[in-house]
PDB file of C-alpha atoms in Angstrom:
ATOM      1  CA  UNK M   1       0.063   0.050  -0.088  1.00 41.00           C
ATOM      2  CA  UNK M   2       1.153   3.362  -0.620  1.00 55.00           C
ATOM      3  CA  UNK M   3       2.363   5.139   2.425  1.00 71.00           C
ATOM      4  CA  UNK M   4       1.384   8.625   0.977  1.00 68.00           C
ATOM      5  CA  UNK M   5      -1.826   7.576   0.324  1.00 70.00           C
ATOM      6  CA  UNK M   6      -4.638   9.317   2.412  1.00 76.00           C
ATOM      7  CA  UNK M   7      -8.468   8.171   1.698  1.00 74.00           C
ATOM      8  CA  UNK M   8     -11.126  11.022   1.417  1.00 78.00           C
ATOM      9  CA  UNK M   9     -13.241  10.490   4.625  1.00 84.00           C
ATOM     10  CA  UNK M  10     -14.632  11.849   8.022  1.00 90.00           C
ATOM     11  CA  UNK M  11     -12.653  12.048  10.806  1.00 94.00           C
ATOM     12  CA  UNK M  12     -14.399  11.138  14.282  1.00 95.00           C
ATOM     13  CA  UNK M  13     -15.755  14.044  16.029  1.00 97.00           C
ATOM     14  CA  UNK M  14     -16.978  15.503  19.450  1.00 96.00           C
ATOM     15  CA  UNK M  15     -18.533  18.344  18.566  1.00 97.00           C
ATOM     16  CA  UNK M  16     -21.460  19.475  16.613  1.00 95.00           C
ATOM     17  CA  UNK M  17     -19.842  21.190  13.494  1.00 95.00           C
ATOM     18  CA  UNK M  18     -17.980  17.701  13.128  1.00 96.00           C
ATOM     19  CA  UNK M  19     -14.924  19.453  12.957  1.00 97.00           C
ATOM     20  CA  UNK M  20     -12.297  16.455  13.527  1.00 97.00           C
ATOM     21  CA  UNK M  21     -11.377  15.489  16.819  1.00 98.00           C
ATOM     22  CA  UNK M  22      -7.405  15.280  17.390  1.00 98.00           C
ATOM     23  CA  UNK M  23      -5.605  12.205  18.784  1.00 98.00           C
ATOM     24  CA  UNK M  24      -4.390  13.339  22.376  1.00 98.00           C
ATOM     25  CA  UNK M  25      -1.961  10.744  22.218  1.00 97.00           C
ATOM     26  CA  UNK M  26      -0.405  12.037  18.819  1.00 98.00           C
ATOM     27  CA  UNK M  27       0.243  15.329  20.091  1.00 98.00           C
ATOM     28  CA  UNK M  28       4.041  16.490  19.809  1.00 97.00           C
ATOM     29  CA  UNK M  29       6.157  15.514  22.885  1.00 92.00           C
ATOM     30  CA  UNK M  30       9.400  18.025  22.085  1.00 93.00           C
ATOM     31  CA  UNK M  31      10.039  21.029  19.335  1.00 93.00           C
ATOM     32  CA  UNK M  32      13.063  19.894  17.593  1.00 88.00           C
ATOM     33  CA  UNK M  33      15.385  21.607  14.784  1.00 90.00           C
ATOM     34  CA  UNK M  34      14.758  21.881  11.701  1.00 90.00           C
ATOM     35  CA  UNK M  35      11.861  23.847  12.679  1.00 94.00           C
ATOM     36  CA  UNK M  36      11.225  24.459   8.741  1.00 93.00           C
ATOM     37  CA  UNK M  37       8.419  26.363   6.579  1.00 94.00           C
ATOM     38  CA  UNK M  38       6.215  24.385   3.986  1.00 94.00           C
ATOM     39  CA  UNK M  39       6.632  26.018   0.887  1.00 87.00           C
ATOM     40  CA  UNK M  40      10.054  27.666   0.982  1.00 83.00           C
ATOM     41  CA  UNK M  41      11.880  24.150   0.849  1.00 79.00           C
ATOM     42  CA  UNK M  42      12.497  22.014  -2.131  1.00 79.00           C
ATOM     43  CA  UNK M  43       9.637  19.611  -3.295  1.00 78.00           C
ATOM     44  CA  UNK M  44      11.964  16.770  -2.351  1.00 81.00           C
ATOM     45  CA  UNK M  45      13.283  18.127   0.930  1.00 89.00           C
ATOM     46  CA  UNK M  46      13.606  14.862   3.345  1.00 93.00           C
ATOM     47  CA  UNK M  47      13.040  15.863   6.870  1.00 94.00           C
ATOM     48  CA  UNK M  48      14.189  11.947   7.653  1.00 93.00           C
ATOM     49  CA  UNK M  49      11.580  11.469  10.481  1.00 95.00           C
ATOM     50  CA  UNK M  50      12.742  14.710  12.567  1.00 95.00           C
ATOM     51  CA  UNK M  51      11.882  18.082  12.681  1.00 95.00           C
ATOM     52  CA  UNK M  52       8.867  20.416  12.708  1.00 96.00           C
ATOM     53  CA  UNK M  53       7.276  21.351   9.546  1.00 97.00           C
ATOM     54  CA  UNK M  54       5.098  24.876  10.051  1.00 97.00           C
ATOM     55  CA  UNK M  55       2.801  27.000   7.864  1.00 97.00           C
ATOM     56  CA  UNK M  56       3.449  30.254   9.071  1.00 97.00           C
ATOM     57  CA  UNK M  57       3.632  31.610   5.681  1.00 95.00           C
ATOM     58  CA  UNK M  58       1.567  33.100   2.738  1.00 95.00           C
ATOM     59  CA  UNK M  59      -1.643  31.155   2.712  1.00 95.00           C
ATOM     60  CA  UNK M  60      -0.905  30.537  -1.274  1.00 94.00           C
ATOM     61  CA  UNK M  61       1.987  28.644  -0.317  1.00 93.00           C
ATOM     62  CA  UNK M  62      -0.017  25.596   1.113  1.00 95.00           C
ATOM     63  CA  UNK M  63      -3.523  25.735   0.124  1.00 94.00           C
ATOM     64  CA  UNK M  64      -3.220  22.776  -1.862  1.00 93.00           C
ATOM     65  CA  UNK M  65      -2.591  20.753   1.135  1.00 94.00           C
ATOM     66  CA  UNK M  66      -5.840  20.314   1.972  1.00 93.00           C
ATOM     67  CA  UNK M  67      -6.667  18.631  -1.240  1.00 91.00           C
ATOM     68  CA  UNK M  68      -3.135  17.081  -1.320  1.00 92.00           C
ATOM     69  CA  UNK M  69      -2.178  16.169   1.998  1.00 92.00           C
ATOM     70  CA  UNK M  70       0.376  13.487   0.530  1.00 91.00           C
ATOM     71  CA  UNK M  71       2.590  16.761  -0.024  1.00 93.00           C
ATOM     72  CA  UNK M  72       3.277  16.883   3.651  1.00 95.00           C
ATOM     73  CA  UNK M  73       3.935  13.414   3.838  1.00 94.00           C
ATOM     74  CA  UNK M  74       7.023  13.781   1.317  1.00 93.00           C
ATOM     75  CA  UNK M  75       8.726  15.742   3.431  1.00 95.00           C
ATOM     76  CA  UNK M  76       8.698  13.113   6.248  1.00 95.00           C
ATOM     77  CA  UNK M  77       8.388  15.245   9.206  1.00 96.00           C
ATOM     78  CA  UNK M  78       8.454  14.011  12.844  1.00 97.00           C
ATOM     79  CA  UNK M  79       6.284  16.803  13.900  1.00 98.00           C
ATOM     80  CA  UNK M  80       3.824  19.490  12.110  1.00 98.00           C
ATOM     81  CA  UNK M  81       2.134  22.590  13.227  1.00 98.00           C
ATOM     82  CA  UNK M  82      -1.094  22.635  12.056  1.00 98.00           C
ATOM     83  CA  UNK M  83      -1.689  24.686   8.778  1.00 97.00           C
ATOM     84  CA  UNK M  84      -2.233  28.538   9.851  1.00 97.00           C
ATOM     85  CA  UNK M  85      -4.921  29.599   7.513  1.00 97.00           C
ATOM     86  CA  UNK M  86      -5.129  33.083   7.583  1.00 96.00           C
ATOM     87  CA  UNK M  87      -8.280  34.451   9.705  1.00 96.00           C
ATOM     88  CA  UNK M  88      -8.753  38.146  10.312  1.00 95.00           C
ATOM     89  CA  UNK M  89     -11.610  40.034  12.420  1.00 95.00           C
ATOM     90  CA  UNK M  90     -13.133  40.954   9.288  1.00 96.00           C
ATOM     91  CA  UNK M  91     -13.441  37.265   8.021  1.00 96.00           C
ATOM     92  CA  UNK M  92     -17.212  36.069   8.020  1.00 97.00           C
ATOM     93  CA  UNK M  93     -17.395  33.317  10.442  1.00 96.00           C
ATOM     94  CA  UNK M  94     -18.894  31.169   8.091  1.00 96.00           C
ATOM     95  CA  UNK M  95     -15.373  31.011   6.427  1.00 97.00           C
ATOM     96  CA  UNK M  96     -13.650  30.968   9.744  1.00 97.00           C
ATOM     97  CA  UNK M  97     -15.484  27.491  10.710  1.00 97.00           C
ATOM     98  CA  UNK M  98     -14.500  26.115   7.336  1.00 97.00           C
ATOM     99  CA  UNK M  99     -10.586  27.303   7.919  1.00 97.00           C
ATOM    100  CA  UNK M 100     -10.672  25.327  11.135  1.00 98.00           C
ATOM    101  CA  UNK M 101     -11.975  22.466   9.706  1.00 97.00           C
ATOM    102  CA  UNK M 102      -9.595  22.281   7.141  1.00 97.00           C
ATOM    103  CA  UNK M 103      -6.574  22.833   9.355  1.00 97.00           C
ATOM    104  CA  UNK M 104      -8.108  20.381  11.877  1.00 98.00           C
ATOM    105  CA  UNK M 105      -8.673  17.826   8.868  1.00 96.00           C
ATOM    106  CA  UNK M 106      -5.179  17.792   7.844  1.00 96.00           C
ATOM    107  CA  UNK M 107      -3.574  17.543  11.318  1.00 97.00           C
ATOM    108  CA  UNK M 108      -5.673  14.308  12.341  1.00 97.00           C
ATOM    109  CA  UNK M 109      -4.734  12.900   8.438  1.00 95.00           C
ATOM    110  CA  UNK M 110      -1.331  13.812   9.735  1.00 96.00           C
ATOM    111  CA  UNK M 111      -1.739  11.607  12.871  1.00 97.00           C
ATOM    112  CA  UNK M 112      -3.035   8.887  11.619  1.00 95.00           C
ATOM    113  CA  UNK M 113       0.130   8.959   9.564  1.00 94.00           C
ATOM    114  CA  UNK M 114       2.158   8.957  12.626  1.00 95.00           C
ATOM    115  CA  UNK M 115       3.417  12.674  12.691  1.00 97.00           C
ATOM    116  CA  UNK M 116       2.766  14.309  16.049  1.00 98.00           C
ATOM    117  CA  UNK M 117       1.207  17.955  16.045  1.00 98.00           C
ATOM    118  CA  UNK M 118       1.436  21.335  17.880  1.00 98.00           C
ATOM    119  CA  UNK M 119      -2.236  22.936  17.812  1.00 98.00           C
ATOM    120  CA  UNK M 120      -1.923  26.442  15.759  1.00 98.00           C
ATOM    121  CA  UNK M 121      -3.437  29.202  17.970  1.00 98.00           C
ATOM    122  CA  UNK M 122      -2.568  32.024  15.697  1.00 98.00           C
ATOM    123  CA  UNK M 123      -6.026  33.235  14.545  1.00 97.00           C
ATOM    124  CA  UNK M 124      -7.856  36.764  15.328  1.00 97.00           C
ATOM    125  CA  UNK M 125      -9.517  36.977  18.529  1.00 96.00           C
ATOM    126  CA  UNK M 126     -12.809  36.772  16.961  1.00 97.00           C
ATOM    127  CA  UNK M 127     -12.134  33.208  16.248  1.00 97.00           C
ATOM    128  CA  UNK M 128     -10.212  31.914  19.474  1.00 97.00           C
ATOM    129  CA  UNK M 129     -13.495  29.853  20.684  1.00 97.00           C
ATOM    130  CA  UNK M 130     -14.055  28.428  17.222  1.00 97.00           C
ATOM    131  CA  UNK M 131     -10.333  27.473  16.897  1.00 98.00           C
ATOM    132  CA  UNK M 132     -10.918  25.681  20.350  1.00 98.00           C
ATOM    133  CA  UNK M 133     -13.056  23.286  18.747  1.00 98.00           C
ATOM    134  CA  UNK M 134     -11.948  19.589  17.921  1.00 98.00           C
ATOM    135  CA  UNK M 135      -9.023  19.890  20.848  1.00 98.00           C
ATOM    136  CA  UNK M 136      -9.504  17.678  23.340  1.00 98.00           C
ATOM    137  CA  UNK M 137      -9.363  18.617  27.115  1.00 97.00           C
ATOM    138  CA  UNK M 138      -5.719  17.665  28.219  1.00 97.00           C
ATOM    139  CA  UNK M 139      -3.661  18.773  25.297  1.00 98.00           C
ATOM    140  CA  UNK M 140      -0.609  20.663  25.820  1.00 98.00           C
ATOM    141  CA  UNK M 141       1.308  21.035  22.648  1.00 98.00           C
ATOM    142  CA  UNK M 142       0.412  24.471  20.933  1.00 98.00           C
ATOM    143  CA  UNK M 143       2.502  27.185  18.985  1.00 98.00           C
ATOM    144  CA  UNK M 144       1.532  30.258  17.502  1.00 98.00           C
ATOM    145  CA  UNK M 145       3.389  33.012  15.636  1.00 97.00           C
ATOM    146  CA  UNK M 146       4.715  35.906  17.653  1.00 97.00           C
ATOM    147  CA  UNK M 147       4.611  39.805  16.806  1.00 97.00           C
ATOM    148  CA  UNK M 148       6.185  42.378  19.136  1.00 95.00           C
ATOM    149  CA  UNK M 149       3.379  44.607  18.638  1.00 95.00           C
ATOM    150  CA  UNK M 150       0.765  42.143  19.751  1.00 95.00           C
ATOM    151  CA  UNK M 151       2.012  40.640  23.255  1.00 97.00           C
ATOM    152  CA  UNK M 152      -1.273  40.921  24.838  1.00 97.00           C
ATOM    153  CA  UNK M 153      -2.587  38.499  22.417  1.00 97.00           C
ATOM    154  CA  UNK M 154       0.468  36.373  23.140  1.00 97.00           C
ATOM    155  CA  UNK M 155      -0.562  36.324  26.954  1.00 97.00           C
ATOM    156  CA  UNK M 156      -3.985  35.306  26.051  1.00 97.00           C
ATOM    157  CA  UNK M 157      -2.874  32.486  23.903  1.00 98.00           C
ATOM    158  CA  UNK M 158      -1.272  31.500  26.184  1.00 98.00           C
ATOM    159  CA  UNK M 159      -3.559  31.427  28.781  1.00 98.00           C
ATOM    160  CA  UNK M 160      -6.097  29.297  26.125  1.00 98.00           C
ATOM    161  CA  UNK M 161      -3.448  26.685  26.215  1.00 98.00           C
ATOM    162  CA  UNK M 162      -3.415  26.287  29.882  1.00 98.00           C
ATOM    163  CA  UNK M 163      -6.939  26.065  29.830  1.00 97.00           C
ATOM    164  CA  UNK M 164      -6.951  23.532  27.249  1.00 98.00           C
ATOM    165  CA  UNK M 165      -4.145  22.004  29.283  1.00 98.00           C
ATOM    166  CA  UNK M 166      -6.402  21.439  32.173  1.00 96.00           C
ATOM    167  CA  UNK M 167      -4.198  21.940  34.643  1.00 93.00           C
ATOM    168  CA  UNK M 168      -1.132  20.357  32.755  1.00 94.00           C
ATOM    169  CA  UNK M 169       2.073  21.722  32.184  1.00 95.00           C
ATOM    170  CA  UNK M 170       2.067  23.305  28.308  1.00 96.00           C
ATOM    171  CA  UNK M 171       4.217  22.862  25.879  1.00 97.00           C
ATOM    172  CA  UNK M 172       3.906  26.919  24.448  1.00 98.00           C
ATOM    173  CA  UNK M 173       5.968  27.592  21.005  1.00 98.00           C
ATOM    174  CA  UNK M 174       6.259  31.033  19.810  1.00 98.00           C
ATOM    175  CA  UNK M 175       7.524  31.502  16.084  1.00 97.00           C
ATOM    176  CA  UNK M 176       9.560  34.720  15.501  1.00 96.00           C
ATOM    177  CA  UNK M 177       8.693  37.976  16.773  1.00 96.00           C
ATOM    178  CA  UNK M 178      12.001  38.971  17.562  1.00 94.00           C
ATOM    179  CA  UNK M 179      13.678  40.291  21.216  1.00 95.00           C
ATOM    180  CA  UNK M 180      10.184  40.977  22.320  1.00 97.00           C
ATOM    181  CA  UNK M 181       8.694  37.909  22.276  1.00 97.00           C
ATOM    182  CA  UNK M 182      11.863  36.171  22.735  1.00 96.00           C
ATOM    183  CA  UNK M 183      12.047  38.366  26.440  1.00 97.00           C
ATOM    184  CA  UNK M 184       7.525  36.961  26.562  1.00 97.00           C
ATOM    185  CA  UNK M 185       8.993  33.558  26.154  1.00 97.00           C
ATOM    186  CA  UNK M 186      11.777  34.008  28.647  1.00 96.00           C
ATOM    187  CA  UNK M 187       9.640  35.055  31.117  1.00 96.00           C
ATOM    188  CA  UNK M 188       6.846  32.675  30.876  1.00 97.00           C
ATOM    189  CA  UNK M 189       8.606  29.726  30.299  1.00 96.00           C
ATOM    190  CA  UNK M 190       7.982  29.141  26.668  1.00 97.00           C
ATOM    191  CA  UNK M 191       9.854  28.322  23.778  1.00 97.00           C
ATOM    192  CA  UNK M 192      11.214  30.647  21.173  1.00 97.00           C
ATOM    193  CA  UNK M 193      11.914  29.600  17.639  1.00 96.00           C
ATOM    194  CA  UNK M 194      13.734  31.772  15.185  1.00 93.00           C
ATOM    195  CA  UNK M 195      12.508  32.133  11.814  1.00 92.00           C
ATOM    196  CA  UNK M 196      15.081  30.262   9.286  1.00 84.00           C
ATOM    197  CA  UNK M 197      14.460  33.258   6.957  1.00 77.00           C
ATOM    198  CA  UNK M 198      15.726  35.597  10.293  1.00 77.00           C
ATOM    199  CA  UNK M 199      19.198  33.512  10.241  1.00 73.00           C
ATOM    200  CA  UNK M 200      19.948  33.591   6.728  1.00 72.00           C
ATOM    201  CA  UNK M 201      19.394  37.272   6.735  1.00 69.00           C
ATOM    202  CA  UNK M 202      22.186  37.498   9.243  1.00 66.00           C
ATOM    203  CA  UNK M 203      24.263  35.020   7.290  1.00 67.00           C
ATOM    204  CA  UNK M 204      23.812  37.221   3.873  1.00 67.00           C
ATOM    205  CA  UNK M 205      25.041  40.053   6.141  1.00 65.00           C
ATOM    206  CA  UNK M 206      28.085  38.428   7.477  1.00 63.00           C
ATOM    207  CA  UNK M 207      28.793  37.134   3.804  1.00 65.00           C
ATOM    208  CA  UNK M 208      29.746  40.551   2.429  1.00 63.00           C
ATOM    209  CA  UNK M 209      32.264  40.940   5.192  1.00 60.00           C
ATOM    210  CA  UNK M 210      34.177  38.003   4.929  1.00 59.00           C
ATOM    211  CA  UNK M 211      36.907  38.958   2.116  1.00 56.00           C
ATOM    212  CA  UNK M 212      37.827  41.333   5.199  1.00 57.00           C
ATOM    213  CA  UNK M 213      38.157  39.207   8.043  1.00 55.00           C
ATOM    214  CA  UNK M 214      41.698  37.467   6.635  1.00 51.00           C
ATOM    215  CA  UNK M 215      44.042  37.184   9.541  1.00 49.00           C
ATOM    216  CA  UNK M 216      47.688  37.182   8.621  1.00 47.00           C
ATOM    217  CA  UNK M 217      47.631  35.721   5.055  1.00 49.00           C
ATOM    218  CA  UNK M 218      44.812  33.192   6.245  1.00 49.00           C
ATOM    219  CA  UNK M 219      41.315  33.157   4.700  1.00 51.00           C
ATOM    220  CA  UNK M 220      39.851  32.119   7.723  1.00 48.00           C
ATOM    221  CA  UNK M 221      36.195  34.067   6.807  1.00 53.00           C
ATOM    222  CA  UNK M 222      34.945  31.216   5.216  1.00 54.00           C
ATOM    223  CA  UNK M 223      35.824  28.808   8.674  1.00 50.00           C
ATOM    224  CA  UNK M 224      34.254  31.424  10.940  1.00 53.00           C
ATOM    225  CA  UNK M 225      31.415  31.909   8.497  1.00 52.00           C
ATOM    226  CA  UNK M 226      30.613  28.110   8.755  1.00 53.00           C
ATOM    227  CA  UNK M 227      31.034  27.964  12.523  1.00 50.00           C
ATOM    228  CA  UNK M 228      28.467  30.446  12.632  1.00 58.00           C
ATOM    229  CA  UNK M 229      25.987  29.114  10.280  1.00 60.00           C
ATOM    230  CA  UNK M 230      25.961  25.765  12.277  1.00 65.00           C
ATOM    231  CA  UNK M 231      25.921  27.860  15.642  1.00 68.00           C
ATOM    232  CA  UNK M 232      22.758  29.561  14.508  1.00 68.00           C
ATOM    233  CA  UNK M 233      20.872  26.441  12.982  1.00 70.00           C
ATOM    234  CA  UNK M 234      21.706  24.136  16.178  1.00 80.00           C
ATOM    235  CA  UNK M 235      20.308  27.482  18.655  1.00 83.00           C
ATOM    236  CA  UNK M 236      17.369  27.763  16.214  1.00 91.00           C
ATOM    237  CA  UNK M 237      15.207  26.853  19.016  1.00 93.00           C
ATOM    238  CA  UNK M 238      15.631  28.557  22.449  1.00 94.00           C
ATOM    239  CA  UNK M 239      13.544  26.409  25.333  1.00 95.00           C
ATOM    240  CA  UNK M 240      12.733  28.769  28.330  1.00 95.00           C
ATOM    241  CA  UNK M 241      10.145  26.198  29.880  1.00 89.00           C
ATOM    242  CA  UNK M 242      10.637  24.438  32.950  1.00 70.00           C
ATOM    243  CA  UNK M 243       8.275  22.180  32.917  1.00 48.00           C
ATOM    244  CA  UNK M 244       9.540  17.979  31.899  1.00 45.00           C
ATOM    245  CA  UNK M 245       8.743  16.877  28.680  1.00 45.00           C
ATOM    246  CA  UNK M 246       5.296  14.812  27.717  1.00 50.00           C
ATOM    247  CA  UNK M 247       5.064  11.194  28.130  1.00 48.00           C
TER     248      UNK M 247
END
């Protein structure tokens, strides 16, 4: 049987909207590198059963995964963050319900294939309640996108995560947002992830200066640049949490 095959089906649900219910035993237990964005890698990029694939990017890059969820499987990630279909306060509720259905359907389909899931909390406040549908009580693994000018949203999303976790320690991942969001993670025992694009931009800046850092006639710039690259990617995830890993 084709390992990439996903049947057209209805998954079990616990709600009147018939939004699929996630498998609590298939929540992500750790946030591991590489933490990469779908659509920004080659289609042949193989994560070899490691790392985390997320969807914090323009919707056009991943809109097709609802019809073709096997495209996620082609990358072989250990974990995914639920697809983040854009939802704004101006978005009609009916469209929001559909977006939540799609993200939860894709997440459940990935769980059925052995991939663990972080629930995505990055929606407009108007959709906070709908976005909780299909998440079983006691779920502990969450991810959101950080914005330096929306720290109040970040704080509220963390409280929602704690409410859903029902007293259990949460794994709360914040993707990007710069130093202010990193400081929020540090103060609230969360995990901060530096976007790959931010690291690539920093490396490009260093590349411009590599020809000017020769030392005693030896060109050590390439060595230094390689060491810097390895160090940056190894430290992409900064874990400020004090909670233990999920079982």
